[in-house]
mmCIF file of C-alpha atoms in Angstrom:
data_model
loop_
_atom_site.group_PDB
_atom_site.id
_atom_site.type_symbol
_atom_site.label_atom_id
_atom_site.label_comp_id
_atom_site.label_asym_id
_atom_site.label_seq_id
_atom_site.Cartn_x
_atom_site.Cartn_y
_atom_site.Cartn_z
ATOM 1 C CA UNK A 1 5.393 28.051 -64.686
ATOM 2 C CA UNK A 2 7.889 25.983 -63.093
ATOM 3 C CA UNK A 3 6.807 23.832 -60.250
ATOM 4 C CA UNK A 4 8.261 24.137 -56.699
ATOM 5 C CA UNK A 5 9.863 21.790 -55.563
ATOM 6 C CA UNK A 6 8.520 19.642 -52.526
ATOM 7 C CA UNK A 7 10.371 21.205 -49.266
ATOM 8 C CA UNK A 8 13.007 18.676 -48.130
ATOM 9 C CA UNK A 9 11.574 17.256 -44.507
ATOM 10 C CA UNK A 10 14.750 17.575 -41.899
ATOM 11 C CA UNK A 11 12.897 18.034 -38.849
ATOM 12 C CA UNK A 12 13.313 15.483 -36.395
ATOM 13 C CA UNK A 13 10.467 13.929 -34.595
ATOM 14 C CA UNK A 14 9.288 15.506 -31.715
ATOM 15 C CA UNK A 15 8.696 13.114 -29.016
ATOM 16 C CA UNK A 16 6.433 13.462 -25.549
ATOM 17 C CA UNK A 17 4.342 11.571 -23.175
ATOM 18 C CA UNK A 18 7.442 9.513 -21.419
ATOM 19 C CA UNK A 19 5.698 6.680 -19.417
ATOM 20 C CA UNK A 20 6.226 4.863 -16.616
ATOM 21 C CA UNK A 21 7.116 7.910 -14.199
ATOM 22 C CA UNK A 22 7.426 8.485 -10.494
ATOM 23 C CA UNK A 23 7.182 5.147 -8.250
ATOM 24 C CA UNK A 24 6.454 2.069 -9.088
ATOM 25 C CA UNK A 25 4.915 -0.780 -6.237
ATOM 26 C CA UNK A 26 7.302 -2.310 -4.238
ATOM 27 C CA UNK A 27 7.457 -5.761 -6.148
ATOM 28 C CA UNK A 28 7.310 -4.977 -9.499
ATOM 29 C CA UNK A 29 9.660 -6.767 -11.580
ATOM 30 C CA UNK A 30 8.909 -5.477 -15.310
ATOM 31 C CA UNK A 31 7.608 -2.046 -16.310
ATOM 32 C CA UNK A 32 6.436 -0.933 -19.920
ATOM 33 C CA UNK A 33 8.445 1.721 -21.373
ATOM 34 C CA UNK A 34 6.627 3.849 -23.870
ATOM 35 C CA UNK A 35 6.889 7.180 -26.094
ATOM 36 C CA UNK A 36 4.695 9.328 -28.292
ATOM 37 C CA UNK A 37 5.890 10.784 -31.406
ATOM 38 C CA UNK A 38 4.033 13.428 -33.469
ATOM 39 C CA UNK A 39 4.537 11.409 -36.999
ATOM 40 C CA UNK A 40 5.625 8.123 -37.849
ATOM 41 C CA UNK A 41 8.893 7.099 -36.714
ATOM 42 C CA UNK A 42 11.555 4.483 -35.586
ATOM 43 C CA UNK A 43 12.589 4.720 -31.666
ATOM 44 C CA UNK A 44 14.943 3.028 -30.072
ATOM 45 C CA UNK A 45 16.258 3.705 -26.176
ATOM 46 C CA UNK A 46 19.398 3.189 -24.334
ATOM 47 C CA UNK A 47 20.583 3.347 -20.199
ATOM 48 C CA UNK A 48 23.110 5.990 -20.884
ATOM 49 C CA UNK A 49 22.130 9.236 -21.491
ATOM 50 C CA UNK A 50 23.480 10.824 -24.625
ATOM 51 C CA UNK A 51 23.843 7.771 -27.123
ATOM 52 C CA UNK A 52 23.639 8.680 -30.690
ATOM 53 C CA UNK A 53 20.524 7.064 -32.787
ATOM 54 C CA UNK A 54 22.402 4.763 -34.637
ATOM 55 C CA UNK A 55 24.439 3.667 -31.584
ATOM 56 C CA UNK A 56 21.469 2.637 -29.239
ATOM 57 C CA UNK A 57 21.147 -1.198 -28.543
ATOM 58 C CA UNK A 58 17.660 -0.820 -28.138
ATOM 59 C CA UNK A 59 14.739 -0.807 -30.578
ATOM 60 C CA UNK A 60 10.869 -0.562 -28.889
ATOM 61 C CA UNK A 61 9.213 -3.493 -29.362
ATOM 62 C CA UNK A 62 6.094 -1.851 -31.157
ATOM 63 C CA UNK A 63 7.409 1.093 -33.159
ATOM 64 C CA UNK A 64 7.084 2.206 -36.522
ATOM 65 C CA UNK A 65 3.509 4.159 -36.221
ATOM 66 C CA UNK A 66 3.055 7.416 -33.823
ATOM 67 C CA UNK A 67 3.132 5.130 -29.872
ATOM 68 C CA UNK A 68 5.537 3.175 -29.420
ATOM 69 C CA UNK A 69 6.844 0.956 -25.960
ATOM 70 C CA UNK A 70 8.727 -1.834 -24.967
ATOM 71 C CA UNK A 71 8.719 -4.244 -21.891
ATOM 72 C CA UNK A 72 11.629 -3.776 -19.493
ATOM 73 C CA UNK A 73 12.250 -6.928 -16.666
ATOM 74 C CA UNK A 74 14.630 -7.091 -13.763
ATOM 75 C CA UNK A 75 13.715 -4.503 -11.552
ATOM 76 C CA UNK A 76 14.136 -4.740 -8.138
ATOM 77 C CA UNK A 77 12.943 -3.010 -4.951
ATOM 78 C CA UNK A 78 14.459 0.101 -3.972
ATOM 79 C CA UNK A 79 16.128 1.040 -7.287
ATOM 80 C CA UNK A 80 15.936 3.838 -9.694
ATOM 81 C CA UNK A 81 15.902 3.954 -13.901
ATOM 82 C CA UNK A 82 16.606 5.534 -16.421
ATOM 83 C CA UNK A 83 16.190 5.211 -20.397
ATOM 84 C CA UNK A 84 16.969 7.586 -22.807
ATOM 85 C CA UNK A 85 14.366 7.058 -26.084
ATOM 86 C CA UNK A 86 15.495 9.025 -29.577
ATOM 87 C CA UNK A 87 13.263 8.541 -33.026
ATOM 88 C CA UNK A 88 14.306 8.799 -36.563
ATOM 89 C CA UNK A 89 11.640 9.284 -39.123
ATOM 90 C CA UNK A 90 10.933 8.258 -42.569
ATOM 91 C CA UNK A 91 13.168 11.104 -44.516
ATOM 92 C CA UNK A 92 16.146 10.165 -42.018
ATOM 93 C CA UNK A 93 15.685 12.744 -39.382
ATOM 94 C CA UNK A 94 17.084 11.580 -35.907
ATOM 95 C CA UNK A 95 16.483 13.262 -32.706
ATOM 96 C CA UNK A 96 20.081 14.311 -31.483
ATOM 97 C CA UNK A 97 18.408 15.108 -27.681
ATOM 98 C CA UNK A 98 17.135 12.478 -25.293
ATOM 99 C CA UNK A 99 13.906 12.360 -23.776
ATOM 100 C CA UNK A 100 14.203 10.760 -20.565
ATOM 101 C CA UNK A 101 12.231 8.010 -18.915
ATOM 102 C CA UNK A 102 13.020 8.135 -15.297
ATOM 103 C CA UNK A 103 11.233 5.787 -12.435
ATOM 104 C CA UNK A 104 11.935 4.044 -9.380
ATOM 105 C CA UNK A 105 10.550 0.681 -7.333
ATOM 106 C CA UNK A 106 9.442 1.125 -3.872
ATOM 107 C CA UNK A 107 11.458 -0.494 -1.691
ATOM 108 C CA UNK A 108 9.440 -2.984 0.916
ATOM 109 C CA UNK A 109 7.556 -1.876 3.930
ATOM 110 C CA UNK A 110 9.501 -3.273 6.535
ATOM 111 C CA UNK A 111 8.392 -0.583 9.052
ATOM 112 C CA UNK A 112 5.933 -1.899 11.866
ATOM 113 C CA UNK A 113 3.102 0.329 13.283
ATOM 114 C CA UNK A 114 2.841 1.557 17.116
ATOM 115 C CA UNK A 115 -0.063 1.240 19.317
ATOM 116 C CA UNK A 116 -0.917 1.368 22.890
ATOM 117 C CA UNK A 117 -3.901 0.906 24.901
ATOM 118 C CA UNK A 118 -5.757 4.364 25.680
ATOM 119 C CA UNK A 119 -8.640 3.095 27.682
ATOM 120 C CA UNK A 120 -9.030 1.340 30.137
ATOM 121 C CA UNK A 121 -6.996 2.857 32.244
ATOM 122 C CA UNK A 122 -4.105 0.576 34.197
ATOM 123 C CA UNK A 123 -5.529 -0.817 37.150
ATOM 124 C CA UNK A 124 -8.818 0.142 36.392
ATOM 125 C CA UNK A 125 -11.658 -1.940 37.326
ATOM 126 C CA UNK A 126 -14.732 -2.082 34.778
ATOM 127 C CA UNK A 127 -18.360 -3.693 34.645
ATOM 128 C CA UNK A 128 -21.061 -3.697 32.649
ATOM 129 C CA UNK A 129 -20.203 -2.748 28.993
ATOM 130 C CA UNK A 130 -16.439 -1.055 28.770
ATOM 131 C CA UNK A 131 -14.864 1.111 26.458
ATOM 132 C CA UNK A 132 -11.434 -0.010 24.748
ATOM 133 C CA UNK A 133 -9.758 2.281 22.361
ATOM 134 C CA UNK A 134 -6.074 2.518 21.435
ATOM 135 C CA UNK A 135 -3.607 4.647 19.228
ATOM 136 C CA UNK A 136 -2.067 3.185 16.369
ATOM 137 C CA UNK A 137 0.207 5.058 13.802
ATOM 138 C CA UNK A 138 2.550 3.839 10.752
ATOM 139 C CA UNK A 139 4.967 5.045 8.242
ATOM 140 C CA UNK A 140 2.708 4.110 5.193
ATOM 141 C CA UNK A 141 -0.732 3.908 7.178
ATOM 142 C CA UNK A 142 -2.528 1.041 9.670
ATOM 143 C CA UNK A 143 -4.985 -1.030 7.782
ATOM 144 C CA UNK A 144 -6.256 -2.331 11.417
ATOM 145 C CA UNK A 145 -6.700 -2.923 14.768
ATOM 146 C CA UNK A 146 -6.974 -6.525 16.667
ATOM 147 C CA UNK A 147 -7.919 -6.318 20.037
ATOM 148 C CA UNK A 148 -6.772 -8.729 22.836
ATOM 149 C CA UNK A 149 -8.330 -10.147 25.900
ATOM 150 C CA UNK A 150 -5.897 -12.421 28.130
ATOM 151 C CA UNK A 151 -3.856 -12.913 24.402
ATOM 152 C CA UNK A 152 -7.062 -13.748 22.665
ATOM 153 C CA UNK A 153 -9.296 -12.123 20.164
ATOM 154 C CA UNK A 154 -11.956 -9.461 21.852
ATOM 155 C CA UNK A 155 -14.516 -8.879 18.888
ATOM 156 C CA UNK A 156 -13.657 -8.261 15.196
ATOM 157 C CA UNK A 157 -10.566 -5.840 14.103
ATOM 158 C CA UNK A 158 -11.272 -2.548 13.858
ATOM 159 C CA UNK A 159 -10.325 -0.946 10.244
ATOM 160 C CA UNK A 160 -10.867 2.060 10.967
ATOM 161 C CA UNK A 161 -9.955 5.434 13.273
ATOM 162 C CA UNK A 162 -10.544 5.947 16.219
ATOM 163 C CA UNK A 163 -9.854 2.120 17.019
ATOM 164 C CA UNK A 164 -12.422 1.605 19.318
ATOM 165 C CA UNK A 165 -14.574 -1.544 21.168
ATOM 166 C CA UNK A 166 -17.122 -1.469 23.525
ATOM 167 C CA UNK A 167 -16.161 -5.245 25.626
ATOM 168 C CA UNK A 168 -19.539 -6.635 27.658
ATOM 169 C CA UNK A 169 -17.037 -7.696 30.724
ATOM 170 C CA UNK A 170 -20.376 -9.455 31.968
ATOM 171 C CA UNK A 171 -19.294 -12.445 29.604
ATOM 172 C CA UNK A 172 -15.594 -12.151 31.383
ATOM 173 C CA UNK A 173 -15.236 -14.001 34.867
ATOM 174 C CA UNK A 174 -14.625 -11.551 37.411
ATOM 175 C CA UNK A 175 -11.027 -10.998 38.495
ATOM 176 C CA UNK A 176 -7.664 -10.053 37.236
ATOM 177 C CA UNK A 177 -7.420 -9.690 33.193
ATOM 178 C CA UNK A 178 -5.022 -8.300 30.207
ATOM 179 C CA UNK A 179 -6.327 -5.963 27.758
ATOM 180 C CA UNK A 180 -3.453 -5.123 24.770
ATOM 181 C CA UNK A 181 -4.157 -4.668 21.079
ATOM 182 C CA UNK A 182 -2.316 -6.157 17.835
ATOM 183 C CA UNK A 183 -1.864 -3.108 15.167
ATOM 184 C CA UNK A 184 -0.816 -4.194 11.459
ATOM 185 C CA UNK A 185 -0.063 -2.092 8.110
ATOM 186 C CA UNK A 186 -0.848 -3.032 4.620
ATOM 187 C CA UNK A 187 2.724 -4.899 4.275
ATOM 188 C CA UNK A 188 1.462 -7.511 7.211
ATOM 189 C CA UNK A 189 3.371 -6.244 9.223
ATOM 190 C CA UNK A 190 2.625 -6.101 13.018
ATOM 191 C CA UNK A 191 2.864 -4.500 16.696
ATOM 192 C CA UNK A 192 1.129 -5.804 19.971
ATOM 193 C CA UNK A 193 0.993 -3.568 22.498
ATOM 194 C CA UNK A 194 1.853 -3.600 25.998
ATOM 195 C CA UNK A 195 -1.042 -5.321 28.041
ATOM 196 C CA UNK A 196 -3.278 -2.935 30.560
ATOM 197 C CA UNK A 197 -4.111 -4.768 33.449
ATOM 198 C CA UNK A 198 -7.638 -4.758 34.973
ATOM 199 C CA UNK A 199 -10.130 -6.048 37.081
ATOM 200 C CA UNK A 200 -13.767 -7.070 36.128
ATOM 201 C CA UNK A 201 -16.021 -6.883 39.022
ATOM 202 C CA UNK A 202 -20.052 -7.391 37.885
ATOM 203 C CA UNK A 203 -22.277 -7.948 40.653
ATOM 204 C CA UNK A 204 -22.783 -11.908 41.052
ATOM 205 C CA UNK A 205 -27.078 -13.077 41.590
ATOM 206 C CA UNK A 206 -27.830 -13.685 44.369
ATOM 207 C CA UNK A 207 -28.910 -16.759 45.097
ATOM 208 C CA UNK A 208 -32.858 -16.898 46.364
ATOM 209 C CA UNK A 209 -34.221 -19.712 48.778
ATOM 210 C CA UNK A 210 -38.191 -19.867 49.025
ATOM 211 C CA UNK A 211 -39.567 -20.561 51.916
ATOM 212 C CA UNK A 212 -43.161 -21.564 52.543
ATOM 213 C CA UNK A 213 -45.197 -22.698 55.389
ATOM 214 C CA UNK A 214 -47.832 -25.212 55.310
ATOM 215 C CA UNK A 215 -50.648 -25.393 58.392
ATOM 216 C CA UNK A 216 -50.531 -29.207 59.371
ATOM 217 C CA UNK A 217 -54.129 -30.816 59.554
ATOM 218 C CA UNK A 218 -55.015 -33.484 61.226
ATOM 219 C CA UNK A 219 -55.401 -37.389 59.886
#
Protein backbone atom coordinates (compact mmCIF):
# COMPACT_ATOMS: atom_id res chain seq x y z
CA UNK A 1 0.00 0.00 0.00
CA UNK A 2 1.01 3.37 -0.83
CA UNK A 3 0.86 5.94 1.85
CA UNK A 4 -1.32 9.11 1.63
CA UNK A 5 0.06 11.83 1.52
CA UNK A 6 -0.24 14.42 4.50
CA UNK A 7 -3.19 16.97 3.34
CA UNK A 8 -1.52 20.29 2.42
CA UNK A 9 -2.77 22.92 5.38
CA UNK A 10 -4.16 26.23 3.35
CA UNK A 11 -6.60 27.34 5.76
CA UNK A 12 -6.00 30.55 7.18
CA UNK A 13 -6.23 31.22 10.82
CA UNK A 14 -9.36 32.00 12.15
CA UNK A 15 -9.17 34.83 14.47
CA UNK A 16 -11.82 36.10 17.40
CA UNK A 17 -12.03 37.71 20.71
CA UNK A 18 -11.05 41.49 19.40
CA UNK A 19 -10.25 43.45 22.66
CA UNK A 20 -10.42 46.62 23.81
CA UNK A 21 -14.16 47.38 22.63
CA UNK A 22 -16.79 49.97 23.34
CA UNK A 23 -15.54 53.08 25.57
CA UNK A 24 -12.70 53.57 27.13
CA UNK A 25 -12.37 56.26 30.49
CA UNK A 26 -12.04 59.62 29.67
CA UNK A 27 -8.16 59.93 30.26
CA UNK A 28 -6.78 57.03 29.00
CA UNK A 29 -3.81 57.51 27.00
CA UNK A 30 -2.69 53.80 25.95
CA UNK A 31 -4.97 50.80 25.41
CA UNK A 32 -3.84 47.05 24.82
CA UNK A 33 -4.80 45.71 21.59
CA UNK A 34 -5.22 41.98 21.52
CA UNK A 35 -6.48 38.90 19.28
CA UNK A 36 -7.15 35.20 19.63
CA UNK A 37 -6.27 32.81 17.03
CA UNK A 38 -7.36 29.14 16.93
CA UNK A 39 -3.59 27.76 16.15
CA UNK A 40 -0.34 29.23 16.22
CA UNK A 41 0.22 32.14 14.16
CA UNK A 42 1.96 35.51 13.25
CA UNK A 43 -0.44 38.77 13.53
CA UNK A 44 0.25 41.89 12.67
CA UNK A 45 -2.45 45.07 12.53
CA UNK A 46 -2.73 48.19 10.61
CA UNK A 47 -5.18 51.72 10.86
CA UNK A 48 -6.51 51.20 7.43
CA UNK A 49 -8.84 48.74 6.82
CA UNK A 50 -8.04 46.35 4.02
CA UNK A 51 -4.08 46.14 4.09
CA UNK A 52 -2.69 43.00 2.77
CA UNK A 53 -0.57 40.71 5.41
CA UNK A 54 2.61 41.37 4.09
CA UNK A 55 1.91 45.12 3.74
CA UNK A 56 0.92 45.87 7.46
CA UNK A 57 3.49 48.04 9.46
CA UNK A 58 2.49 46.46 12.45
CA UNK A 59 3.55 43.24 14.18
CA UNK A 60 1.83 42.47 17.96
CA UNK A 61 4.21 42.71 20.38
CA UNK A 62 3.58 39.09 21.86
CA UNK A 63 2.63 36.87 18.93
CA UNK A 64 3.73 33.72 17.69
CA UNK A 65 1.53 31.27 20.11
CA UNK A 66 -2.54 31.26 20.01
CA UNK A 67 -3.09 35.28 22.10
CA UNK A 68 -1.50 37.71 20.94
CA UNK A 69 -1.65 41.93 21.79
CA UNK A 70 0.20 44.90 21.57
CA UNK A 71 0.26 48.30 23.51
CA UNK A 72 -1.16 51.25 21.59
CA UNK A 73 -0.29 55.12 23.19
CA UNK A 74 -1.59 58.49 22.14
CA UNK A 75 -5.08 58.43 22.63
CA UNK A 76 -6.88 61.25 23.46
CA UNK A 77 -10.32 62.18 24.84
CA UNK A 78 -13.16 62.16 22.64
CA UNK A 79 -11.69 60.10 19.76
CA UNK A 80 -12.48 56.92 18.06
CA UNK A 81 -10.05 53.76 16.69
CA UNK A 82 -9.69 51.51 14.66
CA UNK A 83 -7.11 48.55 13.86
CA UNK A 84 -7.43 46.04 11.49
CA UNK A 85 -5.40 42.62 12.88
CA UNK A 86 -4.71 39.68 10.02
CA UNK A 87 -2.55 36.29 11.02
CA UNK A 88 -0.49 34.09 8.88
CA UNK A 89 0.30 30.68 10.16
CA UNK A 90 3.09 28.30 10.06
CA UNK A 91 2.31 26.61 6.40
CA UNK A 92 1.94 30.34 5.00
CA UNK A 93 -1.73 30.82 5.24
CA UNK A 94 -2.71 34.60 5.61
CA UNK A 95 -6.04 35.86 6.50
CA UNK A 96 -7.12 38.01 3.38
CA UNK A 97 -10.26 39.60 5.74
CA UNK A 98 -9.78 41.98 8.63
CA UNK A 99 -11.03 41.57 11.96
CA UNK A 100 -11.65 44.82 13.36
CA UNK A 101 -10.73 46.37 16.66
CA UNK A 102 -12.90 49.35 17.10
CA UNK A 103 -13.00 51.69 20.48
CA UNK A 104 -13.36 55.10 21.54
CA UNK A 105 -12.12 57.52 24.70
CA UNK A 106 -14.69 59.30 26.60
CA UNK A 107 -14.45 62.65 26.19
CA UNK A 108 -14.32 64.75 29.75
CA UNK A 109 -17.25 65.52 31.91
CA UNK A 110 -17.45 69.04 31.62
CA UNK A 111 -21.23 69.06 32.34
CA UNK A 112 -22.21 70.55 35.88
CA UNK A 113 -25.19 69.15 37.91
CA UNK A 114 -28.50 71.24 38.89
CA UNK A 115 -29.95 71.59 42.23
CA UNK A 116 -32.31 73.73 44.06
CA UNK A 117 -33.54 73.96 47.47
CA UNK A 118 -36.99 71.99 47.97
CA UNK A 119 -37.57 72.65 51.60
CA UNK A 120 -37.71 75.09 53.41
CA UNK A 121 -39.90 76.90 51.74
CA UNK A 122 -38.89 80.83 50.77
CA UNK A 123 -39.75 82.96 53.49
CA UNK A 124 -40.49 80.34 55.71
CA UNK A 125 -39.78 80.63 59.27
CA UNK A 126 -38.55 77.33 61.16
CA UNK A 127 -37.68 76.23 64.87
CA UNK A 128 -36.83 73.45 66.56
CA UNK A 129 -35.28 70.74 64.27
CA UNK A 130 -35.98 71.61 60.29
CA UNK A 131 -36.09 69.66 57.35
CA UNK A 132 -33.73 70.61 54.27
CA UNK A 133 -33.88 68.59 51.17
CA UNK A 134 -33.03 69.60 47.60
CA UNK A 135 -33.06 68.18 43.93
CA UNK A 136 -29.98 67.53 42.25
CA UNK A 137 -29.62 65.87 38.73
CA UNK A 138 -26.52 65.36 36.20
CA UNK A 139 -25.64 64.13 32.84
CA UNK A 140 -23.38 61.23 34.17
CA UNK A 141 -24.86 61.10 37.85
CA UNK A 142 -24.33 63.41 41.32
CA UNK A 143 -21.89 61.82 43.64
CA UNK A 144 -23.22 64.47 46.42
CA UNK A 145 -24.82 66.99 48.11
CA UNK A 146 -23.15 69.96 50.36
CA UNK A 147 -25.46 71.87 52.18
CA UNK A 148 -25.08 75.62 53.03
CA UNK A 149 -26.01 77.78 55.92
CA UNK A 150 -25.23 81.68 55.42
CA UNK A 151 -22.34 80.18 52.65
CA UNK A 152 -21.06 77.74 55.19
CA UNK A 153 -21.14 74.05 55.67
CA UNK A 154 -24.60 72.72 57.47
CA UNK A 155 -23.62 69.02 58.50
CA UNK A 156 -21.78 66.45 56.33
CA UNK A 157 -22.63 66.00 52.37
CA UNK A 158 -25.17 63.92 51.61
CA UNK A 159 -24.14 60.97 49.01
CA UNK A 160 -27.02 59.81 48.54
CA UNK A 161 -30.95 60.34 47.18
CA UNK A 162 -33.20 61.97 48.43
CA UNK A 163 -30.56 64.71 49.59
CA UNK A 164 -31.88 65.38 52.75
CA UNK A 165 -30.79 67.18 56.43
CA UNK A 166 -32.60 67.63 59.35
CA UNK A 167 -30.75 71.43 60.67
CA UNK A 168 -31.32 71.93 64.79
CA UNK A 169 -31.99 75.90 64.03
CA UNK A 170 -31.79 76.02 68.00
CA UNK A 171 -27.87 76.23 67.47
CA UNK A 172 -28.68 79.20 64.73
CA UNK A 173 -29.26 82.81 66.27
CA UNK A 174 -32.64 83.80 65.61
CA UNK A 175 -33.25 86.09 62.64
CA UNK A 176 -32.79 86.36 58.96
CA UNK A 177 -30.62 83.35 57.31
CA UNK A 178 -29.61 81.67 53.73
CA UNK A 179 -30.16 78.13 53.16
CA UNK A 180 -28.65 76.95 49.39
CA UNK A 181 -26.89 73.69 48.63
CA UNK A 182 -23.52 72.92 46.58
CA UNK A 183 -24.27 69.73 44.14
CA UNK A 184 -21.05 68.05 42.46
CA UNK A 185 -20.60 64.96 39.91
CA UNK A 186 -17.87 62.47 39.83
CA UNK A 187 -15.71 64.85 37.37
CA UNK A 188 -15.58 67.62 40.42
CA UNK A 189 -17.54 69.42 38.93
CA UNK A 190 -20.02 71.77 40.74
CA UNK A 191 -23.46 73.82 41.09
CA UNK A 192 -24.63 75.99 44.16
CA UNK A 193 -27.92 76.72 44.22
CA UNK A 194 -29.88 79.71 44.61
CA UNK A 195 -30.14 80.62 48.44
CA UNK A 196 -33.83 80.24 50.25
CA UNK A 197 -34.22 82.82 52.61
CA UNK A 198 -35.61 82.21 56.14
CA UNK A 199 -36.19 83.15 59.48
CA UNK A 200 -35.29 81.16 62.71
CA UNK A 201 -37.48 82.09 65.51
CA UNK A 202 -36.93 79.53 68.82
CA UNK A 203 -38.44 80.73 71.85
CA UNK A 204 -35.62 82.66 73.96
CA UNK A 205 -35.59 81.51 78.29
CA UNK A 206 -36.88 83.47 80.07
CA UNK A 207 -35.03 84.93 82.44
CA UNK A 208 -36.21 84.00 86.30
CA UNK A 209 -35.62 86.44 89.35
CA UNK A 210 -36.17 84.76 92.92
CA UNK A 211 -37.54 86.53 95.31
CA UNK A 212 -37.60 85.71 99.00
CA UNK A 213 -38.68 87.34 102.12
CA UNK A 214 -37.00 87.19 105.35
CA UNK A 215 -39.08 88.16 108.84
CA UNK A 216 -36.64 90.74 110.54
CA UNK A 217 -35.96 89.89 114.33
CA UNK A 218 -34.97 91.94 116.67
CA UNK A 219 -31.14 92.63 118.10
Amino acid sequence: NTPLAPVADTTAPVLSNAQPGGVLAAGTTQATLSVTSNENATCRYATAAGTAYGSMPNTFAITGGTAHSSVVSGLANGQSYSFYARCQDAAGNANTADLAISFSVAAPDTTPPTVSVTAPAAGATVSGTAAVTADAADNVGVVGVQFLLDGANLGAEDTNAPFTLNWNTVGTSNGAHTISARARDAAGNQTTSAVVNVTVSNATPTNLTLGMAFGEGTG
